[in-house]
Structures are given as C-alpha cells and as structure tokens.
Amino acid sequence: MSKLVSIRGAVTAKNTKEDIVRSAIKLADELYFKNGLRDENIVNIQVSVTDDLTAYSVARAIRESGHAVALMSASEPDIDGGLKGCIRLMITAESDYPAHNVYLGGARALRPDLTNVYAIALDGPSGAGKSTVAKLVSKRLSITYLDTGALYRALGLTCLNRNISVSDAEKVEKCLKDVSVEIVYDNGTQRVMVNGVDVTMLIRTPEVSMAASAVSAIPYVRKKLLGLQREIAENNSVILDGRDIGTVVLPHAEFKFFLTASAEVRARRRFNELKAKGQSVTYADVLADVITRDCNDSTRAVAPLKCAYDAIKIESDDLSAEQVADVIVSKVTESLQ
Ligand code: DC
C-alpha cells in the first residue's frame, strides 16, 4: 500500500530565464525519474528560491513543462553564508518506495550525506555467482550487501521445520503469519534471524534451496519480504542480489546488472561449493536442481526472474568473480565521479 513520502531536491542556477528553466526542469525530471513519480501521485510541490534568482519563476517553469500539479512557491531570504542561486523543491507524494532525494550541481554541497547514496541491483539465476560478486563489490565500494535469497531461504526453512507443504500457498501463508524475519549485520556479515533465532548456518542445503524457490512463488511471501528489502536500501548505499531487485524491489536503482552463466557452469560452481562445505551431493543432482529452480524462478506469475530493460547483462561463463566485480565497480565509480 502506498504511503506519503517527502522528497527533497535542490540545484543551483544562474540568474537568467534560460538557466533557471533548464535547472528547474532538470531537477524536477530527475526527482520524478528516481522516485517513479507521476503527476497523479503527487499531493503538491513546494518550491523555494533564493532571492537572487529573479529572472523567471521556477513554479511557472515546472508548470509550463507540462506538470499539472499543485505548486506553492516561496522566496528564501538572503542568509549570511547560505548557498546563492539555489532552487529547492519538496515533493509530497504517494509512493511505494523510500524517498530518493536529488541534489545537483552546486547544491550537492548542501547534503553530501544524501547525494552519495545509491543502490546496485544485481539479479540473475541461481549459481551465477551473484553473492560472491556482491560481497567483493560491497567490500571494494564500502557499501552494505543484502543477499535477498537468504530471506526466502529462511522462510523456506521455517516451512520445512513446521512440516508445511511448500507448494500449498494457503498453508504457507498461515504458517508464516506469525513469523518475523530480520537481518542483522555482525562485523559486516549478514545474519538472518527468524523470530529472533539466527538461522544463517541452516539455509544453504539443497532441500532449503528447493523450498525457498517454491515459497518465493507465493505472492504473500514476496509481499512479506518487500518492505524489509527496501528499508535496507533507504539512506544507505547498497548492493542487493536476487531475482527481482531491478524489476520490482528497487526499480529505480541507480545501477542494475543481470549476471548469467550457462546451467552447466553454474551447476559446476554450486557443486564445488557444496563439496567444499562437506555436503554429499552429485554433479548430476546439482545440475537437475539448477534447471528446476531456473524454471520455477522464471516462470512464476509474481516477480519472475527477468532482466530489467535497463540492466547491463554480464555473461560470466568465462569470467572470474573478481573480473565481474571489476566491471561493476568501474561502472559505478565512473558514473559517480
Ligand atoms: O539466490 P538464492 O539461491 O539464495 O535464492 C533462493 C531462492 O529464493 C531462489 O530459488 C529464488 C528465490 N529468490 C527470489 O525469488 N527473489 C529474490 N530476490 C531472491 C531469491
């Protein structure tokens, strides 16, 4: 359900009609885009402008660019040491997403804490190496990592422990009604808690993988985990890995990547991982699991696995995790400069 959010933005401009119009529209466009806004979701936009910008009305420029929204304009007094030539917008809107504030040009100096916050969505099929890559990227960029698969695994495990058939949506929903899932970071490492109990070490078995894939197709389960994933991205720079991060969870993420590899390469990697953990599995079983999960994850009705139209696709058959991390880190750092 949508809630009301306050979204802020600022930009600097020269005192000419042309520059005021250009800057105001650029700021409004960016705020609309980053927050997935449409005029009909906006309650109002408040505009304030420092009193040295007299060449044109910002509210008028926004209205003339085609936005039919309630606008209220005010002039800011000249405050000693304040930023000159500054346009500020505050948008009140109904939104399903946390506010993405936008500070452009000279106004970036106003809120360095907010302007540097960004999200990286890393989606792809199971075993593509997303979590290894995401850990490397989070370390190199010093940002938070959320492995969203762990949340589905925690709920899959809970159903298994309670002897609930994971394909029975009604029973799963009943079983999970009283279950709370939480993420805590212990020295930068993600731990998953179910009703306050740490289940991190119990969720990596093949049985839990299949249970997670099955429960993740249930709309109730996806809804239950959506808010938690978005909360972590609020006010923190993050990398989230999953299946629907760039399409559903954070559709306005600044950076989106889709990591793939052939089923055989993915199964080989998973097999080696499980063997290293001492689990007794065969390559053929792991490959069959990978193929079944691919099919479940990409054919389900709600939030299926798919590459967002604006994601960069990375084929990792012939790339190491380090090389994939290099691609992501360089795209991000290039664009943040
Ligand atoms: O990434 P993983 O293998 O840990 O994910 C376990 C299952 O959870 C996977 O089969 C699909 C599901 N999943 C999902 O549907 N959406 C996500 N964002 C992450 C995982």
mmCIF file of C-alpha atoms and ligand atoms in Angstrom:
data_model
loop_
_atom_site.group_PDB
_atom_site.id
_atom_site.type_symbol
_atom_site.label_atom_id
_atom_site.label_comp_id
_atom_site.label_asym_id
_atom_site.label_seq_id
_atom_site.Cartn_x
_atom_site.Cartn_y
_atom_site.Cartn_z
ATOM 1 C CA MET A 1 0.000 0.000 0.000
ATOM 2 C CA SER A 2 1.364 3.444 -0.899
ATOM 3 C CA LYS A 3 2.382 5.839 1.842
ATOM 4 C CA LEU A 4 3.051 9.567 1.826
ATOM 5 C CA VAL A 5 6.682 10.496 1.355
ATOM 6 C CA SER A 6 8.516 13.814 1.336
ATOM 7 C CA ILE A 7 11.147 14.019 -1.341
ATOM 8 C CA ARG A 8 13.667 16.829 -1.421
ATOM 9 C CA GLY A 9 15.858 18.197 -4.142
ATOM 10 C CA ALA A 10 17.997 21.224 -4.901
ATOM 11 C CA VAL A 11 20.003 22.667 -7.748
ATOM 12 C CA THR A 12 21.932 25.857 -8.403
ATOM 13 C CA ALA A 13 21.267 28.183 -11.364
ATOM 14 C CA LYS A 14 22.442 31.455 -12.877
ATOM 15 C CA ASN A 15 20.013 34.350 -12.815
ATOM 16 C CA THR A 16 18.874 34.067 -16.440
ATOM 17 C CA LYS A 17 15.487 32.838 -17.620
ATOM 18 C CA GLU A 18 17.162 30.141 -19.697
ATOM 19 C CA ASP A 19 19.291 28.756 -16.861
ATOM 20 C CA ILE A 20 16.507 28.877 -14.277
ATOM 21 C CA VAL A 21 14.136 26.985 -16.602
ATOM 22 C CA ARG A 22 16.784 24.433 -17.594
ATOM 23 C CA SER A 23 17.907 23.780 -14.000
ATOM 24 C CA ALA A 24 14.379 23.607 -12.565
ATOM 25 C CA ILE A 25 13.215 21.136 -15.210
ATOM 26 C CA LYS A 26 16.338 19.020 -14.878
ATOM 27 C CA LEU A 27 15.789 18.805 -11.110
ATOM 28 C CA ALA A 28 12.080 18.006 -11.458
ATOM 29 C CA ASP A 29 12.748 15.368 -14.158
ATOM 30 C CA GLU A 30 15.384 13.697 -12.043
ATOM 31 C CA LEU A 31 13.141 13.672 -8.955
ATOM 32 C CA TYR A 32 10.280 12.176 -10.967
ATOM 33 C CA PHE A 33 12.514 9.538 -12.537
ATOM 34 C CA LYS A 34 14.420 8.472 -9.405
ATOM 35 C CA ASN A 35 11.204 8.166 -7.421
ATOM 36 C CA GLY A 36 8.997 6.669 -10.135
ATOM 37 C CA LEU A 37 6.606 9.608 -9.768
ATOM 38 C CA ARG A 38 3.667 10.530 -11.926
ATOM 39 C CA ASP A 39 1.642 13.726 -11.569
ATOM 40 C CA GLU A 40 -1.386 11.822 -10.286
ATOM 41 C CA ASN A 41 0.594 10.523 -7.287
ATOM 42 C CA ILE A 42 1.778 13.977 -6.261
ATOM 43 C CA VAL A 43 -0.008 15.829 -3.465
ATOM 44 C CA ASN A 44 1.926 19.053 -4.011
ATOM 45 C CA ILE A 45 5.310 20.532 -4.858
ATOM 46 C CA GLN A 46 6.721 23.319 -2.747
ATOM 47 C CA VAL A 47 9.285 25.496 -4.432
ATOM 48 C CA SER A 48 11.674 27.816 -2.671
ATOM 49 C CA VAL A 49 14.188 30.012 -4.450
ATOM 50 C CA THR A 50 16.925 32.254 -3.062
ATOM 51 C CA ASP A 51 16.037 35.892 -3.629
ATOM 52 C CA ASP A 52 18.861 36.472 -6.152
ATOM 53 C CA LEU A 53 17.025 34.329 -8.761
ATOM 54 C CA THR A 54 14.618 36.876 -10.145
ATOM 55 C CA ALA A 55 14.794 36.279 -13.927
ATOM 56 C CA TYR A 56 11.977 33.720 -14.046
ATOM 57 C CA SER A 57 9.517 31.857 -11.823
ATOM 58 C CA VAL A 58 10.535 28.263 -11.064
ATOM 59 C CA ALA A 59 6.943 27.192 -10.351
ATOM 60 C CA ARG A 60 5.940 28.602 -13.708
ATOM 61 C CA ALA A 61 8.777 26.784 -15.492
ATOM 62 C CA ILE A 62 7.649 23.487 -13.962
ATOM 63 C CA ARG A 63 4.008 24.120 -14.858
ATOM 64 C CA GLU A 64 4.940 25.149 -18.404
ATOM 65 C CA SER A 65 6.943 21.939 -18.842
ATOM 66 C CA GLY A 66 3.630 20.096 -18.644
ATOM 67 C CA HIS A 67 3.223 19.120 -14.976
ATOM 68 C CA ALA A 68 -0.350 19.550 -13.764
ATOM 69 C CA VAL A 69 0.310 19.530 -10.003
ATOM 70 C CA ALA A 70 -0.363 21.848 -7.053
ATOM 71 C CA LEU A 71 2.675 24.148 -6.763
ATOM 72 C CA MET A 72 3.473 26.589 -3.989
ATOM 73 C CA SER A 73 6.336 28.999 -4.384
ATOM 74 C CA ALA A 74 8.297 30.942 -1.767
ATOM 75 C CA SER A 75 11.343 33.164 -1.723
ATOM 76 C CA GLU A 76 14.197 32.471 0.690
ATOM 77 C CA PRO A 77 15.779 35.449 2.436
ATOM 78 C CA ASP A 78 19.470 36.072 1.831
ATOM 79 C CA ILE A 79 21.143 34.344 4.765
ATOM 80 C CA ASP A 80 24.757 35.078 5.573
ATOM 81 C CA GLY A 81 26.897 32.162 4.316
ATOM 82 C CA GLY A 82 23.896 30.483 2.611
ATOM 83 C CA LEU A 83 24.179 28.968 -0.858
ATOM 84 C CA LYS A 84 23.320 31.567 -3.513
ATOM 85 C CA GLY A 85 21.395 30.947 -6.722
ATOM 86 C CA CYS A 86 19.631 27.949 -5.241
ATOM 87 C CA ILE A 87 16.336 26.300 -6.220
ATOM 88 C CA ARG A 88 14.803 23.832 -3.763
ATOM 89 C CA LEU A 89 11.851 21.527 -4.335
ATOM 90 C CA MET A 90 9.977 19.495 -1.787
ATOM 91 C CA ILE A 91 7.546 16.997 -3.262
ATOM 92 C CA THR A 92 4.860 15.318 -1.173
ATOM 93 C CA ALA A 93 3.727 12.192 -2.979
ATOM 94 C CA GLU A 94 2.146 8.794 -2.581
ATOM 95 C CA SER A 95 4.806 6.200 -3.192
ATOM 96 C CA ASP A 96 5.725 2.576 -2.516
ATOM 97 C CA TYR A 97 9.397 3.433 -2.385
ATOM 98 C CA PRO A 98 11.663 5.231 0.061
ATOM 99 C CA ALA A 99 12.357 8.848 -0.933
ATOM 100 C CA HIS A 100 15.294 9.411 -3.259
ATOM 101 C CA ASN A 101 16.438 12.965 -2.679
ATOM 102 C CA VAL A 102 18.297 14.652 -5.514
ATOM 103 C CA TYR A 103 20.960 17.318 -5.146
ATOM 104 C CA LEU A 104 22.501 18.568 -8.369
ATOM 105 C CA GLY A 105 25.313 20.917 -9.403
ATOM 106 C CA GLY A 106 26.453 23.345 -6.677
ATOM 107 C CA ALA A 107 23.621 22.120 -4.410
ATOM 108 C CA ARG A 108 25.379 18.765 -3.901
ATOM 109 C CA ALA A 109 27.375 20.517 -1.183
ATOM 110 C CA LEU A 110 24.165 21.004 0.831
ATOM 111 C CA ARG A 111 23.664 17.303 1.593
ATOM 112 C CA PRO A 112 26.748 15.228 0.835
ATOM 113 C CA ASP A 113 25.267 12.551 3.129
ATOM 114 C CA LEU A 114 22.247 12.156 0.849
ATOM 115 C CA THR A 115 23.748 12.740 -2.566
ATOM 116 C CA ASN A 116 26.182 9.880 -2.321
ATOM 117 C CA VAL A 117 23.564 7.256 -1.540
ATOM 118 C CA TYR A 118 22.994 4.810 -4.389
ATOM 119 C CA ALA A 119 21.722 1.293 -4.969
ATOM 120 C CA ILE A 120 23.110 -1.511 -7.116
ATOM 121 C CA ALA A 121 20.645 -4.209 -8.199
ATOM 122 C CA LEU A 122 22.304 -7.494 -9.098
ATOM 123 C CA ASP A 123 19.893 -10.077 -10.474
ATOM 124 C CA GLY A 124 20.330 -13.413 -12.150
ATOM 125 C CA PRO A 125 19.641 -17.143 -11.929
ATOM 126 C CA SER A 126 20.855 -19.354 -9.110
ATOM 127 C CA GLY A 127 24.541 -20.155 -9.131
ATOM 128 C CA ALA A 128 25.539 -17.299 -11.452
ATOM 129 C CA GLY A 129 27.944 -16.108 -8.745
ATOM 130 C CA LYS A 130 25.877 -13.148 -7.589
ATOM 131 C CA SER A 131 26.652 -13.458 -3.898
ATOM 132 C CA THR A 132 30.422 -13.864 -4.382
ATOM 133 C CA VAL A 133 30.454 -10.866 -6.721
ATOM 134 C CA ALA A 134 28.193 -8.792 -4.459
ATOM 135 C CA LYS A 135 30.450 -9.427 -1.461
ATOM 136 C CA LEU A 136 33.508 -8.303 -3.439
ATOM 137 C CA VAL A 137 31.719 -5.184 -4.696
ATOM 138 C CA SER A 138 30.406 -4.276 -1.239
ATOM 139 C CA LYS A 139 33.904 -4.553 0.208
ATOM 140 C CA ARG A 140 35.519 -2.535 -2.551
ATOM 141 C CA LEU A 141 32.924 0.239 -2.505
ATOM 142 C CA SER A 142 32.363 0.058 1.291
ATOM 143 C CA ILE A 143 28.621 -0.347 0.897
ATOM 144 C CA THR A 144 26.043 -2.622 2.526
ATOM 145 C CA TYR A 145 25.340 -6.023 0.941
ATOM 146 C CA LEU A 146 21.984 -7.731 1.195
ATOM 147 C CA ASP A 147 21.664 -11.311 -0.036
ATOM 148 C CA THR A 148 17.896 -11.372 -0.578
ATOM 149 C CA GLY A 149 17.859 -15.099 -1.376
ATOM 150 C CA ALA A 150 18.686 -15.691 2.295
ATOM 151 C CA LEU A 151 15.305 -14.192 3.241
ATOM 152 C CA TYR A 152 13.409 -16.644 1.020
ATOM 153 C CA ARG A 153 15.600 -19.454 2.303
ATOM 154 C CA ALA A 154 14.774 -18.520 5.912
ATOM 155 C CA LEU A 155 11.047 -18.747 5.163
ATOM 156 C CA GLY A 156 11.505 -21.985 3.179
ATOM 157 C CA LEU A 157 13.372 -23.465 6.154
ATOM 158 C CA THR A 158 10.627 -22.390 8.549
ATOM 159 C CA CYS A 159 8.015 -24.240 6.453
ATOM 160 C CA LEU A 160 10.198 -27.363 6.312
ATOM 161 C CA ASN A 161 10.714 -27.258 10.093
ATOM 162 C CA ARG A 162 6.977 -26.982 10.622
ATOM 163 C CA ASN A 163 6.190 -29.778 8.149
ATOM 164 C CA ILE A 164 4.245 -27.476 5.855
ATOM 165 C CA SER A 165 3.998 -28.356 2.176
ATOM 166 C CA VAL A 166 5.861 -25.528 0.429
ATOM 167 C CA SER A 167 3.655 -25.761 -2.654
ATOM 168 C CA ASP A 168 0.450 -25.144 -0.680
ATOM 169 C CA ALA A 169 0.145 -21.338 -0.753
ATOM 170 C CA GLU A 170 -2.667 -21.219 1.809
ATOM 171 C CA LYS A 171 -0.849 -23.368 4.358
ATOM 172 C CA VAL A 172 2.410 -21.483 3.798
ATOM 173 C CA GLU A 173 0.665 -18.164 4.411
ATOM 174 C CA LYS A 174 -0.949 -19.450 7.630
ATOM 175 C CA CYS A 175 2.354 -20.893 8.803
ATOM 176 C CA LEU A 176 4.280 -17.657 8.169
ATOM 177 C CA LYS A 177 1.731 -15.195 9.579
ATOM 178 C CA ASP A 178 3.410 -15.057 12.986
ATOM 179 C CA VAL A 179 6.958 -15.317 11.654
ATOM 180 C CA SER A 180 9.250 -12.324 11.712
ATOM 181 C CA VAL A 181 12.364 -12.192 9.554
ATOM 182 C CA GLU A 182 15.158 -9.806 10.388
ATOM 183 C CA ILE A 183 18.589 -9.036 9.040
ATOM 184 C CA VAL A 184 21.406 -8.077 11.357
ATOM 185 C CA TYR A 185 24.961 -7.229 10.406
ATOM 186 C CA ASP A 186 27.676 -8.739 12.542
ATOM 187 C CA ASN A 187 31.046 -7.223 11.634
ATOM 188 C CA GLY A 188 29.702 -6.521 8.149
ATOM 189 C CA THR A 189 28.437 -10.115 7.727
ATOM 190 C CA GLN A 190 24.739 -10.617 7.137
ATOM 191 C CA ARG A 191 22.876 -12.847 9.583
ATOM 192 C CA VAL A 192 19.247 -13.884 9.113
ATOM 193 C CA MET A 193 17.013 -14.178 12.147
ATOM 194 C CA VAL A 194 13.649 -15.938 12.241
ATOM 195 C CA ASN A 195 11.623 -14.986 15.301
ATOM 196 C CA GLY A 196 14.862 -13.848 16.914
ATOM 197 C CA VAL A 197 16.753 -17.104 16.201
ATOM 198 C CA ASP A 198 19.838 -16.986 13.968
ATOM 199 C CA VAL A 199 19.283 -19.448 11.070
ATOM 200 C CA THR A 200 22.192 -18.284 8.877
ATOM 201 C CA MET A 201 24.024 -21.611 9.100
ATOM 202 C CA LEU A 202 20.961 -23.718 8.286
ATOM 203 C CA ILE A 203 19.775 -22.266 4.992
ATOM 204 C CA ARG A 204 22.350 -23.464 2.450
ATOM 205 C CA THR A 205 21.260 -27.092 1.962
ATOM 206 C CA PRO A 206 19.756 -28.352 -1.323
ATOM 207 C CA GLU A 207 16.419 -29.032 0.490
ATOM 208 C CA VAL A 208 16.222 -25.442 1.675
ATOM 209 C CA SER A 209 17.168 -24.193 -1.837
ATOM 210 C CA MET A 210 14.178 -26.017 -3.337
ATOM 211 C CA ALA A 211 11.865 -24.913 -0.515
ATOM 212 C CA ALA A 212 12.998 -21.296 -0.986
ATOM 213 C CA SER A 213 12.326 -21.476 -4.702
ATOM 214 C CA ALA A 214 8.830 -22.875 -4.053
ATOM 215 C CA VAL A 215 7.795 -20.369 -1.369
ATOM 216 C CA SER A 216 9.241 -17.477 -3.366
ATOM 217 C CA ALA A 217 6.498 -18.044 -5.968
ATOM 218 C CA ILE A 218 3.806 -17.287 -3.363
ATOM 219 C CA PRO A 219 2.598 -13.665 -3.529
ATOM 220 C CA TYR A 220 2.161 -13.475 0.275
ATOM 221 C CA VAL A 221 5.828 -14.404 0.768
ATOM 222 C CA ARG A 222 7.074 -11.824 -1.732
ATOM 223 C CA LYS A 223 4.960 -9.120 -0.143
ATOM 224 C CA LYS A 224 6.137 -10.042 3.329
ATOM 225 C CA LEU A 225 9.791 -9.560 2.328
ATOM 226 C CA LEU A 226 9.439 -6.469 0.149
ATOM 227 C CA GLY A 227 9.405 -3.788 2.878
ATOM 228 C CA LEU A 228 12.430 -5.268 4.628
ATOM 229 C CA GLN A 229 14.486 -5.202 1.414
ATOM 230 C CA ARG A 230 13.512 -1.621 0.618
ATOM 231 C CA GLU A 231 14.187 -0.446 4.195
ATOM 232 C CA ILE A 232 17.786 -1.588 3.948
ATOM 233 C CA ALA A 233 18.225 0.486 0.784
ATOM 234 C CA GLU A 234 16.835 3.585 2.477
ATOM 235 C CA ASN A 235 19.573 6.081 3.329
ATOM 236 C CA ASN A 236 22.359 3.517 2.765
ATOM 237 C CA SER A 237 24.360 2.746 -0.322
ATOM 238 C CA VAL A 238 23.652 -0.898 -1.022
ATOM 239 C CA ILE A 239 24.107 -3.812 -3.350
ATOM 240 C CA LEU A 240 21.189 -6.237 -3.318
ATOM 241 C CA ASP A 241 21.362 -9.545 -5.111
ATOM 242 C CA GLY A 242 18.301 -11.543 -6.089
ATOM 243 C CA ARG A 243 15.876 -12.222 -8.912
ATOM 244 C CA ASP A 244 13.603 -9.164 -8.974
ATOM 245 C CA ILE A 245 15.717 -6.382 -7.470
ATOM 246 C CA GLY A 246 15.979 -4.272 -10.644
ATOM 247 C CA THR A 247 12.408 -5.021 -11.736
ATOM 248 C CA VAL A 248 10.344 -4.934 -8.516
ATOM 249 C CA VAL A 249 12.256 -4.236 -5.291
ATOM 250 C CA LEU A 250 14.319 -1.249 -6.458
ATOM 251 C CA PRO A 251 13.114 -0.419 -9.981
ATOM 252 C CA HIS A 252 14.778 2.996 -9.684
ATOM 253 C CA ALA A 253 18.172 1.679 -8.598
ATOM 254 C CA GLU A 254 20.973 3.808 -9.976
ATOM 255 C CA PHE A 255 22.832 0.721 -11.228
ATOM 256 C CA LYS A 256 21.382 -2.538 -12.496
ATOM 257 C CA PHE A 257 23.229 -5.657 -13.561
ATOM 258 C CA PHE A 258 21.986 -9.069 -14.690
ATOM 259 C CA LEU A 259 24.522 -11.823 -14.185
ATOM 260 C CA THR A 260 24.140 -15.063 -16.119
ATOM 261 C CA ALA A 261 26.096 -18.196 -16.972
ATOM 262 C CA SER A 262 25.160 -21.495 -18.602
ATOM 263 C CA ALA A 263 23.335 -24.033 -16.396
ATOM 264 C CA GLU A 264 26.353 -26.379 -16.604
ATOM 265 C CA VAL A 265 28.838 -23.766 -15.414
ATOM 266 C CA ARG A 266 26.508 -22.693 -12.612
ATOM 267 C CA ALA A 267 25.925 -26.277 -11.505
ATOM 268 C CA ARG A 268 29.679 -26.960 -11.502
ATOM 269 C CA ARG A 269 30.283 -23.900 -9.283
ATOM 270 C CA ARG A 270 27.477 -24.849 -6.869
ATOM 271 C CA PHE A 271 28.705 -28.453 -6.773
ATOM 272 C CA ASN A 272 32.237 -27.340 -5.848
ATOM 273 C CA GLU A 273 30.848 -25.003 -3.177
ATOM 274 C CA LEU A 274 28.708 -27.730 -1.579
ATOM 275 C CA LYS A 275 31.563 -30.238 -1.734
ATOM 276 C CA ALA A 276 33.875 -27.745 -0.052
ATOM 277 C CA LYS A 277 31.319 -27.488 2.747
ATOM 278 C CA GLY A 278 31.459 -31.254 3.121
ATOM 279 C CA GLN A 279 27.949 -31.931 1.770
ATOM 280 C CA SER A 280 27.499 -35.205 -0.095
ATOM 281 C CA VAL A 281 26.000 -34.344 -3.485
ATOM 282 C CA THR A 282 26.466 -35.437 -7.083
ATOM 283 C CA TYR A 283 27.044 -33.081 -10.011
ATOM 284 C CA ALA A 284 24.043 -34.581 -11.841
ATOM 285 C CA ASP A 285 21.724 -33.809 -8.896
ATOM 286 C CA VAL A 286 23.029 -30.264 -8.592
ATOM 287 C CA LEU A 287 22.542 -29.679 -12.335
ATOM 288 C CA ALA A 288 18.990 -31.041 -12.159
ATOM 289 C CA ASP A 289 18.272 -28.713 -9.186
ATOM 290 C CA VAL A 290 19.691 -25.713 -11.067
ATOM 291 C CA ILE A 291 17.479 -26.441 -14.081
ATOM 292 C CA THR A 292 14.359 -26.965 -11.937
ATOM 293 C CA ARG A 293 14.988 -23.762 -9.975
ATOM 294 C CA ASP A 294 15.624 -21.764 -13.184
ATOM 295 C CA CYS A 295 12.301 -22.960 -14.468
ATOM 296 C CA ASN A 296 10.438 -22.222 -11.168
ATOM 297 C CA ASP A 297 12.042 -18.805 -10.761
ATOM 298 C CA SER A 298 11.484 -17.593 -14.302
ATOM 299 C CA THR A 299 8.001 -18.959 -14.943
ATOM 300 C CA ARG A 300 6.275 -17.964 -11.698
ATOM 301 C CA ALA A 301 3.466 -15.431 -12.038
ATOM 302 C CA VAL A 302 4.739 -12.919 -9.458
ATOM 303 C CA ALA A 303 8.047 -11.101 -9.902
ATOM 304 C CA PRO A 304 9.630 -13.757 -12.146
ATOM 305 C CA LEU A 305 13.347 -13.768 -12.779
ATOM 306 C CA LYS A 306 13.965 -11.469 -15.720
ATOM 307 C CA CYS A 307 16.499 -8.969 -16.895
ATOM 308 C CA ALA A 308 15.299 -5.379 -16.308
ATOM 309 C CA TYR A 309 15.176 -3.461 -19.601
ATOM 310 C CA ASP A 310 17.774 -1.018 -18.283
ATOM 311 C CA ALA A 311 20.133 -3.572 -16.713
ATOM 312 C CA ILE A 312 23.616 -4.323 -18.017
ATOM 313 C CA LYS A 313 23.846 -8.032 -18.830
ATOM 314 C CA ILE A 314 27.050 -9.813 -17.847
ATOM 315 C CA GLU A 315 27.752 -13.336 -19.149
ATOM 316 C CA SER A 316 30.088 -14.931 -16.633
ATOM 317 C CA ASP A 317 30.920 -18.344 -18.166
ATOM 318 C CA ASP A 318 34.451 -17.164 -18.891
ATOM 319 C CA LEU A 319 34.819 -14.548 -16.184
ATOM 320 C CA SER A 320 36.022 -14.951 -12.619
ATOM 321 C CA ALA A 321 34.075 -13.331 -9.765
ATOM 322 C CA GLU A 322 36.894 -10.762 -9.488
ATOM 323 C CA GLN A 323 36.506 -9.854 -13.163
ATOM 324 C CA VAL A 324 32.738 -9.440 -12.833
ATOM 325 C CA ALA A 325 33.264 -7.288 -9.716
ATOM 326 C CA ASP A 326 35.748 -5.173 -11.740
ATOM 327 C CA VAL A 327 33.072 -4.498 -14.376
ATOM 328 C CA ILE A 328 30.533 -3.402 -11.743
ATOM 329 C CA VAL A 329 32.930 -1.334 -9.636
ATOM 330 C CA SER A 330 34.277 0.529 -12.661
ATOM 331 C CA LYS A 331 30.771 1.323 -13.998
ATOM 332 C CA VAL A 332 29.758 2.667 -10.586
ATOM 333 C CA THR A 333 32.883 4.679 -9.869
ATOM 334 C CA GLU A 334 32.945 6.143 -13.406
ATOM 335 C CA SER A 335 29.439 7.424 -13.078
ATOM 336 C CA LEU A 336 29.849 8.766 -9.533
ATOM 337 C CA GLN A 337 32.817 10.953 -10.455
HETATM 338 O O1 DC B 1 19.776 -16.666 -4.586
HETATM 339 P P1 DC B 1 19.352 -17.917 -3.801
HETATM 340 O O2 DC B 1 19.682 -19.186 -4.491
HETATM 341 O O3 DC B 1 19.851 -17.882 -2.385
HETATM 342 O O4 DC B 1 17.719 -17.827 -3.712
HETATM 343 C C1 DC B 1 16.935 -18.845 -3.160
HETATM 344 C C2 DC B 1 15.575 -18.850 -3.859
HETATM 345 O O5 DC B 1 14.850 -17.682 -3.491
HETATM 346 C C3 DC B 1 15.652 -18.835 -5.387
HETATM 347 O O6 DC B 1 15.343 -20.085 -5.957
HETATM 348 C C4 DC B 1 14.619 -17.855 -5.834
HETATM 349 C C5 DC B 1 14.216 -17.106 -4.606
HETATM 350 N N1 DC B 1 14.535 -15.668 -4.679
HETATM 351 C C6 DC B 1 13.600 -14.840 -5.231
HETATM 352 O O7 DC B 1 12.572 -15.316 -5.700
HETATM 353 N N2 DC B 1 13.802 -13.493 -5.257
HETATM 354 C C7 DC B 1 14.934 -12.972 -4.763
HETATM 355 N N3 DC B 1 15.114 -11.649 -4.797
HETATM 356 C C8 DC B 1 15.933 -13.812 -4.223
HETATM 357 C C9 DC B 1 15.699 -15.173 -4.210
#
